[in-house]
Amino acid sequence: MKKKFLVLVTLLLFVLTGCSKKEKEHDYSQDIDPYSTIFFQDMKYESEDYVVDEKDNLSYEKKTSDDSKIKYDDNKEYYKKRSDGTYTKVSNEEDFEIYEIYTITTTSSGVITYETVNSSSSSSGNSSSISQNSNSSSSSSGSSSSSTPSSSSQSGNSNPSAGSSSGSSSSPGSTTPAKKSNLVSYNGWLKLSGTNIVNNKGEKFQLRGMSSHGLQWYGNLVTEQNIKVLRDEWGSNVFRLAMYTSEGGYLDNRSIYNVLEKDIDMLIKNDMYVIVDWHILNDNNPSSHTNEAIEFFNKVSSKYGNTPNIIYEICNEPHWVSWDNDIKPYADKVIATIRKNSPNSLIIVGTNTWSQDVLDPINNRINDKNVLYALHFYSGTHTSWLRDRADQALAAGIPIFVSEWGTSSADGNGGVFLDEAQKWVDWMKKNNISWASWSLSDKNESSALLKPGSSIINDNNLTTSGNFVKKAIKG
Ligand code: IDC
């Protein structure tokens, strides 16, 4: 696609300039930081002389003489170059009518700030800013006066998508541009519409990514380098931090909180959605530790309540308890705590029987518009009978988040069972169900992403399960 597009642009240049004048390249080395480099690299299919318009399939338009307008066609994302050299993202409806200007600025410390300037093709507008870090400053707003470029266009059908994820995954870090329309800076606060997660534009949105293994054991694999591979080469937009409560986890050793917080910050910096998972497991009844959970979620949400990145998962897998008498009362209390600090974030509640009893909430739902119910499956153990149950729950209006699934049996080992796993992946896609896969570890068990002894995500290090999950994330 990209190639085709480049060929078309080059041809057009020849036609319009009548000579072989070389296209000027943007100097990426001048960009603000590595993330911005990725961000601006996405625009390299945009020549210095022409803009892209998607109105009639695809057409190319010459820029205005003052060089003020840059358009780039990737899910209708448009950019405007400001006089200070930064880029402003412009959303427009028809005929370049600007109704929203959205800027992404990266400070020297790598913190990304967003600024939305509402405008309807006039020069000024209300300015509101969201920052990903409370101590980061928002940038000044830019002027939004728009001049419509003259329209000498040529149609085509190529789409210069920024998100194709080719590139070798054997190099350290990632060299492939991130598909930013997949990430927090584009999608903002997620919310529920019926059983669907939608982004801040009301568009259906699916999160796909990995879960860590227990942070107390495999936290060392949650590196920025690995996250960039997942984000840029696999197209992942979410990562789940499994903070065990028992087995040497938070309740036994509070210092794990520092690991969690460091990981959250790194994921926010990298524009990812983050699931903060209170990973109860052997400690089967969440209400045994309600006070500790309240204290924990109060701490996390007071620190991160204003960032759209965070999704709270308040109890991984309750079992041998009652929804009505144990899980629901626990959830009500913890959610009330989170809501004081974060009125809008998504919250996932684990269901009984290791998060399989998704019918329980039908008659006793949590009274909150942004709560999803966890469904977990391991394809060697859980098959069509659990999908049928999930279908029933969806039909009853219960929003589902598959915050954990694996290609193995339920013990994390055995198999792998890829045919059944594929049925689940297809089912999740069809129903726009977001998911995280178990797990980013190199443990000698079949659900692990990496082969034993490896720590970097690349094709050589992937297990059979890892290869499957990579394809599933790429979609
Ligand atoms: C498993 C790990 C395994 C570990 C065990 C106990 O894969 O290495 O020894 O936990 O801590 C879950 C749980 C998840 C399990 C996973 C596989 O949420 O913690 O991880 N699983 O058994 N629910 C269903 C399966």
Short mmCIF file of C-alpha atoms and ligand atoms in Angstrom, two decimals:
data_model
loop_
_atom_site.label_atom_id
_atom_site.label_comp_id
_atom_site.label_asym_id
_atom_site.label_seq_id
_atom_site.Cartn_x
_atom_site.Cartn_y
_atom_site.Cartn_z
CA MET A 1 0.00 0.00 0.00
CA LYS A 2 2.70 2.43 1.02
CA LYS A 3 4.70 1.62 -2.05
CA LYS A 4 1.75 2.15 -4.29
CA PHE A 5 1.08 5.44 -2.64
CA LEU A 6 4.65 6.60 -2.99
CA VAL A 7 4.59 5.69 -6.64
CA LEU A 8 1.41 7.70 -7.12
CA VAL A 9 2.85 10.70 -5.32
CA THR A 10 6.01 10.53 -7.37
CA LEU A 11 4.03 10.27 -10.58
CA LEU A 12 1.99 13.26 -9.59
CA LEU A 13 5.11 15.25 -8.86
CA PHE A 14 6.37 14.49 -12.32
CA VAL A 15 3.09 15.53 -13.89
CA LEU A 16 2.81 18.79 -11.99
CA THR A 17 6.41 19.88 -12.00
CA GLY A 18 7.31 18.43 -15.34
CA CYS A 19 10.76 17.53 -14.17
CA SER A 20 12.58 15.16 -11.92
CA LYS A 21 13.03 17.62 -9.07
CA LYS A 22 13.65 15.64 -5.92
CA GLU A 23 11.08 15.60 -3.18
CA LYS A 24 12.36 17.37 -0.07
CA GLU A 25 12.50 15.04 2.90
CA HIS A 26 11.46 15.99 6.39
CA ASP A 27 14.48 15.99 8.70
CA TYR A 28 13.39 13.51 11.31
CA SER A 29 16.49 14.03 13.39
CA GLN A 30 15.12 17.42 14.37
CA ASP A 31 12.11 15.90 16.04
CA ILE A 32 11.64 16.29 19.72
CA ASP A 33 12.20 12.80 21.09
CA PRO A 34 12.09 9.19 19.98
CA TYR A 35 8.34 9.04 20.35
CA SER A 36 7.89 12.16 18.30
CA THR A 37 10.19 10.71 15.72
CA ILE A 38 7.79 7.87 15.35
CA PHE A 39 4.94 10.29 15.28
CA PHE A 40 6.39 12.39 12.53
CA GLN A 41 7.72 9.48 10.58
CA ASP A 42 4.12 8.56 10.01
CA MET A 43 3.89 11.61 7.83
CA LYS A 44 6.74 10.74 5.54
CA TYR A 45 4.25 9.58 2.93
CA GLU A 46 3.12 13.15 2.81
CA SER A 47 5.37 14.97 0.44
CA GLU A 48 6.57 18.46 1.18
CA ASP A 49 4.60 19.75 -1.74
CA TYR A 50 1.33 17.93 -1.68
CA VAL A 51 -1.41 17.13 0.73
CA VAL A 52 -3.64 14.12 0.71
CA ASP A 53 -7.37 14.20 0.69
CA GLU A 54 -9.64 11.26 1.14
CA LYS A 55 -12.82 12.84 -0.14
CA ASP A 56 -13.07 10.95 -3.41
CA ASN A 57 -11.20 7.80 -2.70
CA LEU A 58 -7.80 9.31 -2.52
CA SER A 59 -6.60 12.46 -4.08
CA TYR A 60 -3.63 14.72 -3.72
CA GLU A 61 -3.75 18.42 -3.30
CA LYS A 62 -1.10 21.04 -3.56
CA LYS A 63 -0.41 22.84 -0.35
CA THR A 64 -1.18 26.48 0.13
CA SER A 65 1.68 28.79 -0.54
CA ASP A 66 2.20 29.70 3.10
CA ASP A 67 2.87 26.05 3.81
CA SER A 68 0.32 26.14 6.55
CA LYS A 69 -1.65 23.04 5.86
CA ILE A 70 -0.56 19.49 6.05
CA LYS A 71 -2.98 16.70 5.63
CA TYR A 72 -2.28 13.07 6.02
CA ASP A 73 -4.72 10.33 5.34
CA ASP A 74 -4.78 7.66 7.97
CA ASN A 75 -8.17 7.14 9.41
CA LYS A 76 -8.82 10.76 8.53
CA GLU A 77 -6.08 12.28 10.58
CA TYR A 78 -4.93 15.68 9.51
CA TYR A 79 -2.03 17.79 10.63
CA LYS A 80 -1.33 21.42 10.41
CA LYS A 81 2.14 22.79 10.72
CA ARG A 82 2.40 25.66 13.15
CA SER A 83 4.77 28.56 12.85
CA ASP A 84 6.93 27.22 15.67
CA GLY A 85 7.47 24.01 13.72
CA THR A 86 5.29 21.77 15.85
CA TYR A 87 2.42 19.93 14.31
CA THR A 88 -1.19 20.30 15.16
CA LYS A 89 -3.57 17.48 14.58
CA VAL A 90 -6.71 18.64 12.90
CA SER A 91 -9.93 16.70 12.76
CA ASN A 92 -12.28 17.86 10.12
CA GLU A 93 -15.57 16.77 8.81
CA GLU A 94 -16.04 17.88 5.25
CA ASP A 95 -14.27 20.24 2.96
CA PHE A 96 -11.53 20.86 5.48
CA GLU A 97 -13.89 22.54 7.91
CA ILE A 98 -11.86 22.46 11.06
CA TYR A 99 -13.86 21.70 14.15
CA GLU A 100 -11.18 20.46 16.45
CA ILE A 101 -7.51 21.04 16.84
CA TYR A 102 -5.58 18.60 18.87
CA THR A 103 -1.94 18.96 19.67
CA ILE A 104 0.52 16.49 21.04
CA THR A 105 3.57 17.94 22.70
CA THR A 106 6.40 16.08 24.30
CA THR A 107 8.42 17.71 27.05
CA SER A 108 12.13 17.13 27.40
CA SER A 109 11.46 14.58 30.12
CA GLY A 110 9.41 12.62 27.63
CA VAL A 111 6.00 13.40 29.08
CA ILE A 112 3.34 13.65 26.43
CA THR A 113 0.69 16.30 26.85
CA TYR A 114 -2.46 16.69 24.85
CA GLU A 115 -4.26 19.86 24.18
CA THR A 116 -7.60 20.17 22.57
CA VAL A 117 -8.61 23.47 21.11
CA ASN A 118 -12.21 23.48 20.03
CA SER A 119 -12.85 25.55 17.04
CA SER A 120 -15.26 25.69 14.16
CA SER A 121 -13.18 27.04 11.35
CA SER A 122 -12.85 30.33 13.17
CA SER A 123 -9.66 31.47 14.75
CA SER A 124 -10.23 31.07 18.43
CA GLY A 125 -11.87 28.49 20.59
CA ASN A 126 -12.11 27.12 24.06
CA SER A 127 -8.95 25.48 25.08
CA SER A 128 -8.83 22.54 27.37
CA SER A 129 -5.91 20.34 28.06
CA ILE A 130 -5.38 16.87 29.35
CA SER A 131 -1.96 15.94 30.44
CA GLN A 132 -0.64 12.49 31.05
CA ASN A 133 1.24 13.59 34.06
CA SER A 134 -0.04 16.02 36.60
CA ASN A 135 3.20 17.95 36.78
CA SER A 136 3.53 18.37 33.05
CA SER A 137 2.64 21.62 31.45
CA SER A 138 0.42 22.04 28.48
CA SER A 139 1.64 23.87 25.48
CA SER A 140 0.24 27.09 24.24
CA SER A 141 -2.57 26.84 21.79
CA GLY A 142 -2.05 27.51 18.16
CA SER A 143 -4.09 29.59 15.83
CA SER A 144 -6.66 27.63 13.96
CA SER A 145 -7.39 29.83 11.01
CA SER A 146 -7.80 27.61 8.04
CA SER A 147 -7.36 28.22 4.41
CA THR A 148 -8.68 25.63 2.09
CA PRO A 149 -6.10 24.36 -0.30
CA SER A 150 -6.90 24.65 -3.94
CA SER A 151 -8.15 21.46 -5.32
CA SER A 152 -6.31 19.99 -8.21
CA SER A 153 -6.65 16.38 -7.52
CA GLN A 154 -6.01 13.03 -8.94
CA SER A 155 -7.81 10.03 -7.67
CA GLY A 156 -6.36 6.75 -6.64
CA ASN A 157 -7.19 3.97 -4.29
CA SER A 158 -4.10 3.56 -2.26
CA ASN A 159 -4.16 4.22 1.42
CA PRO A 160 -0.91 5.35 3.00
CA SER A 161 -1.70 3.67 6.29
CA ALA A 162 0.70 4.52 9.03
CA GLY A 163 0.04 1.37 10.89
CA SER A 164 1.37 -1.46 8.82
CA SER A 165 3.65 -3.35 11.03
CA SER A 166 6.41 -4.77 8.99
CA GLY A 167 9.98 -4.50 10.05
CA SER A 168 12.32 -6.85 11.73
CA SER A 169 11.54 -7.55 15.31
CA SER A 170 15.02 -8.83 15.94
CA SER A 171 16.54 -5.39 16.31
CA PRO A 172 16.72 -3.92 19.78
CA GLY A 173 13.78 -1.64 20.42
CA SER A 174 11.49 -0.84 17.59
CA THR A 175 12.05 0.81 14.29
CA THR A 176 8.52 0.59 12.99
CA PRO A 177 6.32 3.66 13.37
CA ALA A 178 3.61 3.38 15.98
CA LYS A 179 0.07 3.47 14.68
CA LYS A 180 -0.98 6.41 16.73
CA SER A 181 -4.64 6.10 15.86
CA ASN A 182 -4.48 2.97 17.98
CA LEU A 183 -3.13 4.69 21.07
CA VAL A 184 -4.20 6.88 23.97
CA SER A 185 -3.19 10.18 22.41
CA TYR A 186 -5.76 9.62 19.68
CA ASN A 187 -8.52 7.73 21.48
CA GLY A 188 -8.44 9.44 24.87
CA TRP A 189 -10.94 8.47 27.53
CA LEU A 190 -12.62 5.20 26.72
CA LYS A 191 -16.16 4.54 27.75
CA LEU A 192 -18.97 2.08 27.26
CA SER A 193 -21.72 2.30 24.75
CA GLY A 194 -23.94 -0.69 25.36
CA THR A 195 -21.55 -3.62 25.55
CA ASN A 196 -18.96 -1.88 23.36
CA ILE A 197 -15.91 0.07 24.38
CA VAL A 198 -15.81 3.27 22.35
CA ASN A 199 -13.16 5.96 22.11
CA ASN A 200 -13.57 9.67 22.79
CA LYS A 201 -15.05 10.11 19.31
CA GLY A 202 -17.69 7.48 19.98
CA GLU A 203 -16.05 4.97 17.63
CA LYS A 204 -15.98 1.28 18.55
CA PHE A 205 -12.60 0.41 19.92
CA GLN A 206 -10.85 -2.85 20.73
CA LEU A 207 -7.89 -3.15 23.08
CA ARG A 208 -5.49 -6.00 22.37
CA GLY A 209 -2.32 -6.79 24.21
CA MET A 210 -0.34 -8.84 26.65
CA SER A 211 -0.63 -9.38 30.35
CA SER A 212 2.50 -9.57 32.41
CA HIS A 213 3.04 -12.69 34.46
CA GLY A 214 3.28 -12.01 38.20
CA LEU A 215 5.25 -8.80 38.60
CA GLN A 216 7.03 -10.29 41.61
CA TRP A 217 8.50 -12.99 39.37
CA TYR A 218 8.67 -11.68 35.82
CA GLY A 219 8.46 -7.93 36.29
CA ASN A 220 11.91 -7.62 34.72
CA LEU A 221 10.42 -8.44 31.31
CA VAL A 222 8.18 -5.38 31.37
CA THR A 223 10.77 -3.17 29.70
CA GLU A 224 10.27 -0.15 27.51
CA GLN A 225 12.06 -2.00 24.73
CA ASN A 226 9.58 -4.88 24.87
CA ILE A 227 6.61 -2.54 25.12
CA LYS A 228 7.77 -0.70 22.00
CA VAL A 229 7.94 -3.97 20.08
CA LEU A 230 4.43 -4.83 21.20
CA ARG A 231 3.17 -1.36 20.39
CA ASP A 232 4.95 -0.66 17.13
CA GLU A 233 5.56 -4.00 15.50
CA TRP A 234 2.56 -5.91 16.79
CA GLY A 235 0.13 -2.99 16.94
CA SER A 236 -0.79 -3.53 20.57
CA ASN A 237 -2.50 -0.76 22.49
CA VAL A 238 -2.85 -2.14 26.00
CA PHE A 239 -0.71 -3.86 28.59
CA ARG A 240 -1.92 -5.51 31.79
CA LEU A 241 0.16 -5.32 34.94
CA ALA A 242 -0.66 -8.42 36.99
CA MET A 243 0.10 -7.43 40.55
CA TYR A 244 -0.45 -10.60 42.56
CA THR A 245 -1.84 -10.00 46.00
CA SER A 246 -0.63 -13.30 47.51
CA GLU A 247 2.26 -15.63 46.58
CA GLY A 248 4.83 -12.98 47.42
CA GLY A 249 2.72 -10.19 45.94
CA TYR A 250 1.42 -6.91 47.37
CA LEU A 251 -0.12 -8.26 50.57
CA ASP A 252 3.12 -10.02 51.45
CA ASN A 253 5.51 -7.38 50.20
CA ARG A 254 4.39 -3.81 49.60
CA SER A 255 7.55 -2.94 47.72
CA ILE A 256 5.97 -4.47 44.61
CA TYR A 257 3.97 -1.25 44.44
CA ASN A 258 7.11 0.58 43.36
CA VAL A 259 7.57 -1.80 40.45
CA LEU A 260 3.95 -1.31 39.47
CA GLU A 261 4.21 2.47 39.57
CA LYS A 262 7.40 2.51 37.51
CA ASP A 263 5.70 0.31 34.91
CA ILE A 264 2.59 2.49 34.83
CA ASP A 265 4.72 5.58 34.21
CA MET A 266 6.64 3.88 31.44
CA LEU A 267 3.44 2.69 29.76
CA ILE A 268 1.87 6.13 30.01
CA LYS A 269 4.96 7.67 28.49
CA ASN A 270 4.59 5.21 25.64
CA ASP A 271 0.98 6.14 24.99
CA MET A 272 -0.42 2.76 25.99
CA TYR A 273 -3.57 1.86 27.88
CA VAL A 274 -2.67 0.13 31.13
CA ILE A 275 -4.70 -2.38 33.10
CA VAL A 276 -3.86 -2.24 36.79
CA ASP A 277 -4.77 -5.73 37.93
CA TRP A 278 -5.35 -6.58 41.62
CA HIS A 279 -4.44 -10.17 40.91
CA ILE A 280 -6.21 -12.24 43.52
CA LEU A 281 -5.83 -15.95 42.87
CA ASN A 282 -5.16 -18.31 45.79
CA ASP A 283 -6.73 -15.64 47.96
CA ASN A 284 -10.03 -16.48 46.36
CA ASN A 285 -12.39 -14.10 48.11
CA PRO A 286 -11.82 -10.44 47.27
CA SER A 287 -13.80 -9.31 50.30
CA SER A 288 -11.15 -10.85 52.61
CA HIS A 289 -8.96 -7.86 51.77
CA THR A 290 -11.40 -5.09 51.02
CA ASN A 291 -9.57 -2.58 53.17
CA GLU A 292 -6.22 -3.22 51.56
CA ALA A 293 -7.81 -3.02 48.11
CA ILE A 294 -9.47 0.28 48.99
CA GLU A 295 -6.18 1.66 50.22
CA PHE A 296 -4.39 0.46 47.08
CA PHE A 297 -6.95 1.72 44.57
CA ASN A 298 -7.23 5.01 46.37
CA LYS A 299 -3.49 5.47 46.05
CA VAL A 300 -3.39 4.55 42.35
CA SER A 301 -6.45 6.53 41.36
CA SER A 302 -5.44 9.64 43.26
CA LYS A 303 -2.16 9.60 41.39
CA TYR A 304 -3.48 8.62 37.96
CA GLY A 305 -7.16 9.51 38.07
CA ASN A 306 -6.73 12.29 35.53
CA THR A 307 -5.04 10.19 32.85
CA PRO A 308 -7.09 8.36 30.25
CA ASN A 309 -4.54 5.52 30.14
CA ILE A 310 -5.54 3.65 33.26
CA ILE A 311 -8.08 0.84 33.46
CA TYR A 312 -8.69 -0.60 36.91
CA GLU A 313 -9.19 -4.35 37.31
CA ILE A 314 -10.29 -4.76 40.88
CA CYS A 315 -10.19 -8.55 41.41
CA ASN A 316 -8.65 -10.98 38.98
CA GLU A 317 -10.36 -14.30 39.65
CA PRO A 318 -12.70 -14.75 42.58
CA HIS A 319 -13.81 -18.34 43.12
CA TRP A 320 -15.85 -20.40 45.59
CA VAL A 321 -17.67 -17.25 46.61
CA SER A 322 -20.97 -15.59 45.86
CA TRP A 323 -21.48 -12.74 43.42
CA ASP A 324 -24.29 -11.27 45.45
CA ASN A 325 -22.72 -11.59 48.89
CA ASP A 326 -19.00 -11.30 48.30
CA ILE A 327 -17.94 -9.91 44.93
CA LYS A 328 -20.64 -7.32 44.36
CA PRO A 329 -20.40 -5.74 47.84
CA TYR A 330 -16.62 -5.66 47.50
CA ALA A 331 -16.87 -4.10 44.03
CA ASP A 332 -19.32 -1.45 45.20
CA LYS A 333 -16.90 -0.28 47.89
CA VAL A 334 -13.76 -0.31 45.74
CA ILE A 335 -15.50 1.37 42.81
CA ALA A 336 -16.82 4.11 45.08
CA THR A 337 -13.21 4.75 46.11
CA ILE A 338 -11.94 4.89 42.54
CA ARG A 339 -14.78 7.11 41.41
CA LYS A 340 -13.85 9.81 43.93
CA ASN A 341 -10.59 10.25 42.02
CA SER A 342 -11.46 9.03 38.58
CA PRO A 343 -15.07 9.51 37.59
CA ASN A 344 -14.71 8.20 34.05
CA SER A 345 -12.17 5.43 33.76
CA LEU A 346 -13.10 1.91 32.76
CA ILE A 347 -13.23 -0.60 35.60
CA ILE A 348 -13.14 -4.37 35.18
CA VAL A 349 -14.69 -6.61 37.82
CA GLY A 350 -13.73 -10.27 38.06
CA THR A 351 -16.58 -12.76 38.14
CA ASN A 352 -16.97 -15.95 40.14
CA THR A 353 -15.34 -19.30 39.20
CA TRP A 354 -12.06 -17.79 38.00
CA SER A 355 -13.92 -15.13 36.02
CA GLN A 356 -16.25 -17.37 34.09
CA ASP A 357 -19.62 -16.66 35.71
CA VAL A 358 -20.59 -13.73 33.57
CA LEU A 359 -24.31 -14.43 33.90
CA ASP A 360 -24.33 -13.63 37.62
CA PRO A 361 -24.37 -9.86 37.20
CA ILE A 362 -27.44 -9.90 34.93
CA ASN A 363 -29.78 -9.63 37.89
CA ASN A 364 -27.45 -7.71 40.14
CA ARG A 365 -25.47 -5.27 38.08
CA ILE A 366 -23.06 -2.77 39.44
CA ASN A 367 -24.57 0.66 39.25
CA ASP A 368 -21.90 2.38 37.19
CA LYS A 369 -21.90 3.16 33.50
CA ASN A 370 -18.26 2.25 32.84
CA VAL A 371 -17.90 -1.15 34.45
CA LEU A 372 -17.05 -4.29 32.47
CA TYR A 373 -17.18 -7.86 33.71
CA ALA A 374 -14.20 -10.18 33.31
CA LEU A 375 -14.37 -13.37 31.30
CA HIS A 376 -11.21 -15.49 31.30
CA PHE A 377 -10.55 -18.50 29.09
CA TYR A 378 -7.77 -20.97 28.41
CA SER A 379 -8.45 -22.69 25.14
CA GLY A 380 -7.45 -26.18 26.34
CA THR A 381 -10.12 -26.02 29.02
CA HIS A 382 -12.74 -23.52 27.95
CA THR A 383 -14.53 -24.07 24.67
CA SER A 384 -17.83 -23.27 22.98
CA TRP A 385 -19.84 -23.75 26.17
CA LEU A 386 -18.17 -20.72 27.68
CA ARG A 387 -18.58 -18.69 24.49
CA ASP A 388 -22.29 -19.58 24.53
CA ARG A 389 -22.52 -18.29 28.07
CA ALA A 390 -20.70 -15.13 27.12
CA ASP A 391 -23.10 -14.64 24.19
CA GLN A 392 -25.99 -14.88 26.62
CA ALA A 393 -24.39 -12.30 28.87
CA LEU A 394 -23.80 -9.94 25.94
CA ALA A 395 -27.38 -10.38 24.81
CA ALA A 396 -28.45 -9.35 28.30
CA GLY A 397 -26.34 -6.20 27.98
CA ILE A 398 -23.40 -7.29 30.15
CA PRO A 399 -20.17 -5.71 28.82
CA ILE A 400 -17.31 -8.19 28.80
CA PHE A 401 -13.56 -7.70 28.97
CA VAL A 402 -11.34 -10.75 28.43
CA SER A 403 -8.60 -9.46 30.68
CA GLU A 404 -6.81 -12.79 30.58
CA TRP A 405 -6.70 -15.69 28.16
CA GLY A 406 -4.22 -18.34 27.14
CA THR A 407 -3.64 -20.96 24.49
CA SER A 408 -2.89 -23.60 27.15
CA SER A 409 -5.01 -25.46 29.66
CA ALA A 410 -6.25 -23.54 32.66
CA ASP A 411 -3.15 -24.39 34.67
CA GLY A 412 -1.07 -22.30 32.25
CA ASN A 413 0.53 -25.37 30.74
CA GLY A 414 -0.31 -28.21 28.33
CA GLY A 415 -1.20 -27.97 24.70
CA VAL A 416 -1.16 -25.55 23.01
CA PHE A 417 -4.71 -25.55 21.68
CA LEU A 418 -4.56 -23.17 18.79
CA ASP A 419 -7.68 -24.16 16.83
CA GLU A 420 -9.85 -23.44 19.81
CA ALA A 421 -7.85 -20.31 20.61
CA GLN A 422 -8.51 -19.06 17.08
CA LYS A 423 -12.24 -19.54 17.59
CA TRP A 424 -12.01 -17.38 20.67
CA VAL A 425 -9.94 -14.71 18.94
CA ASP A 426 -12.49 -14.57 16.10
CA TRP A 427 -15.32 -14.41 18.58
CA MET A 428 -13.68 -11.50 20.43
CA LYS A 429 -13.12 -9.66 17.18
CA LYS A 430 -16.69 -10.20 16.04
CA ASN A 431 -18.05 -8.90 19.33
CA ASN A 432 -15.52 -6.08 19.70
CA ILE A 433 -14.30 -7.53 22.96
CA SER A 434 -11.05 -6.20 24.33
CA TRP A 435 -8.44 -8.56 25.66
CA ALA A 436 -5.07 -9.23 27.25
CA SER A 437 -3.22 -12.50 26.78
CA TRP A 438 -1.37 -14.50 29.44
CA SER A 439 1.57 -13.96 29.65
CA LEU A 440 4.78 -12.06 29.07
CA SER A 441 7.12 -14.55 30.68
CA ASP A 442 9.83 -17.02 29.75
CA LYS A 443 8.65 -19.57 32.27
CA ASN A 444 8.79 -23.15 31.08
CA GLU A 445 5.04 -23.41 30.57
CA SER A 446 3.16 -23.41 27.29
CA SER A 447 1.23 -20.18 27.89
CA ALA A 448 4.49 -18.21 28.12
CA LEU A 449 5.22 -15.79 25.29
CA LEU A 450 8.97 -16.28 25.36
CA LYS A 451 11.21 -19.31 25.29
CA PRO A 452 12.95 -20.10 28.58
CA GLY A 453 16.01 -17.99 29.14
CA SER A 454 15.01 -15.17 26.80
CA SER A 455 14.01 -11.70 27.79
CA ILE A 456 13.59 -9.71 24.59
CA ILE A 457 10.51 -9.97 22.43
CA ASN A 458 11.62 -10.94 18.96
CA ASP A 459 10.67 -13.66 16.51
CA ASN A 460 13.50 -15.98 17.52
CA ASN A 461 12.45 -15.91 21.13
CA LEU A 462 8.75 -16.56 20.67
CA THR A 463 7.17 -19.84 21.77
CA THR A 464 4.45 -21.53 19.70
CA SER A 465 1.96 -19.67 21.83
CA GLY A 466 3.91 -16.45 21.36
CA ASN A 467 3.72 -16.76 17.60
CA PHE A 468 -0.01 -17.29 17.76
CA VAL A 469 -0.58 -14.38 20.10
CA LYS A 470 1.54 -12.10 17.93
CA LYS A 471 -0.75 -12.81 14.97
CA ALA A 472 -3.81 -12.30 17.13
CA ILE A 473 -2.60 -8.92 18.33
CA LYS A 474 -1.72 -7.86 14.80
CA GLY A 475 -5.32 -8.76 13.93
C1 IDC B 1 -0.38 -19.11 36.62
C2 IDC B 1 1.01 -19.04 36.07
C3 IDC B 1 1.89 -20.03 36.76
C4 IDC B 1 1.82 -19.79 38.25
C5 IDC B 1 0.37 -19.84 38.72
C6 IDC B 1 0.20 -19.55 40.18
O1 IDC B 1 0.96 -19.27 34.67
O2 IDC B 1 3.21 -19.92 36.30
O3 IDC B 1 2.56 -20.79 38.92
O4 IDC B 1 -0.37 -18.89 38.00
O5 IDC B 1 0.60 -18.28 40.50
C7 IDC B 1 -5.18 -17.87 35.83
C8 IDC B 1 -4.54 -16.89 36.71
C9 IDC B 1 -3.06 -16.81 36.43
C10 IDC B 1 -2.50 -18.18 36.18
C11 IDC B 1 -3.11 -18.67 34.87
C12 IDC B 1 -2.57 -20.03 34.43
O6 IDC B 1 -5.13 -15.62 36.65
O7 IDC B 1 -2.44 -16.21 37.54
O8 IDC B 1 -1.11 -18.07 36.05
N1 IDC B 1 -4.55 -18.72 35.02
O9 IDC B 1 -2.86 -21.00 35.38
N2 IDC B 1 -6.47 -18.08 35.69
C13 IDC B 1 -6.67 -19.09 34.85
C14 IDC B 1 -5.44 -19.52 34.42
#
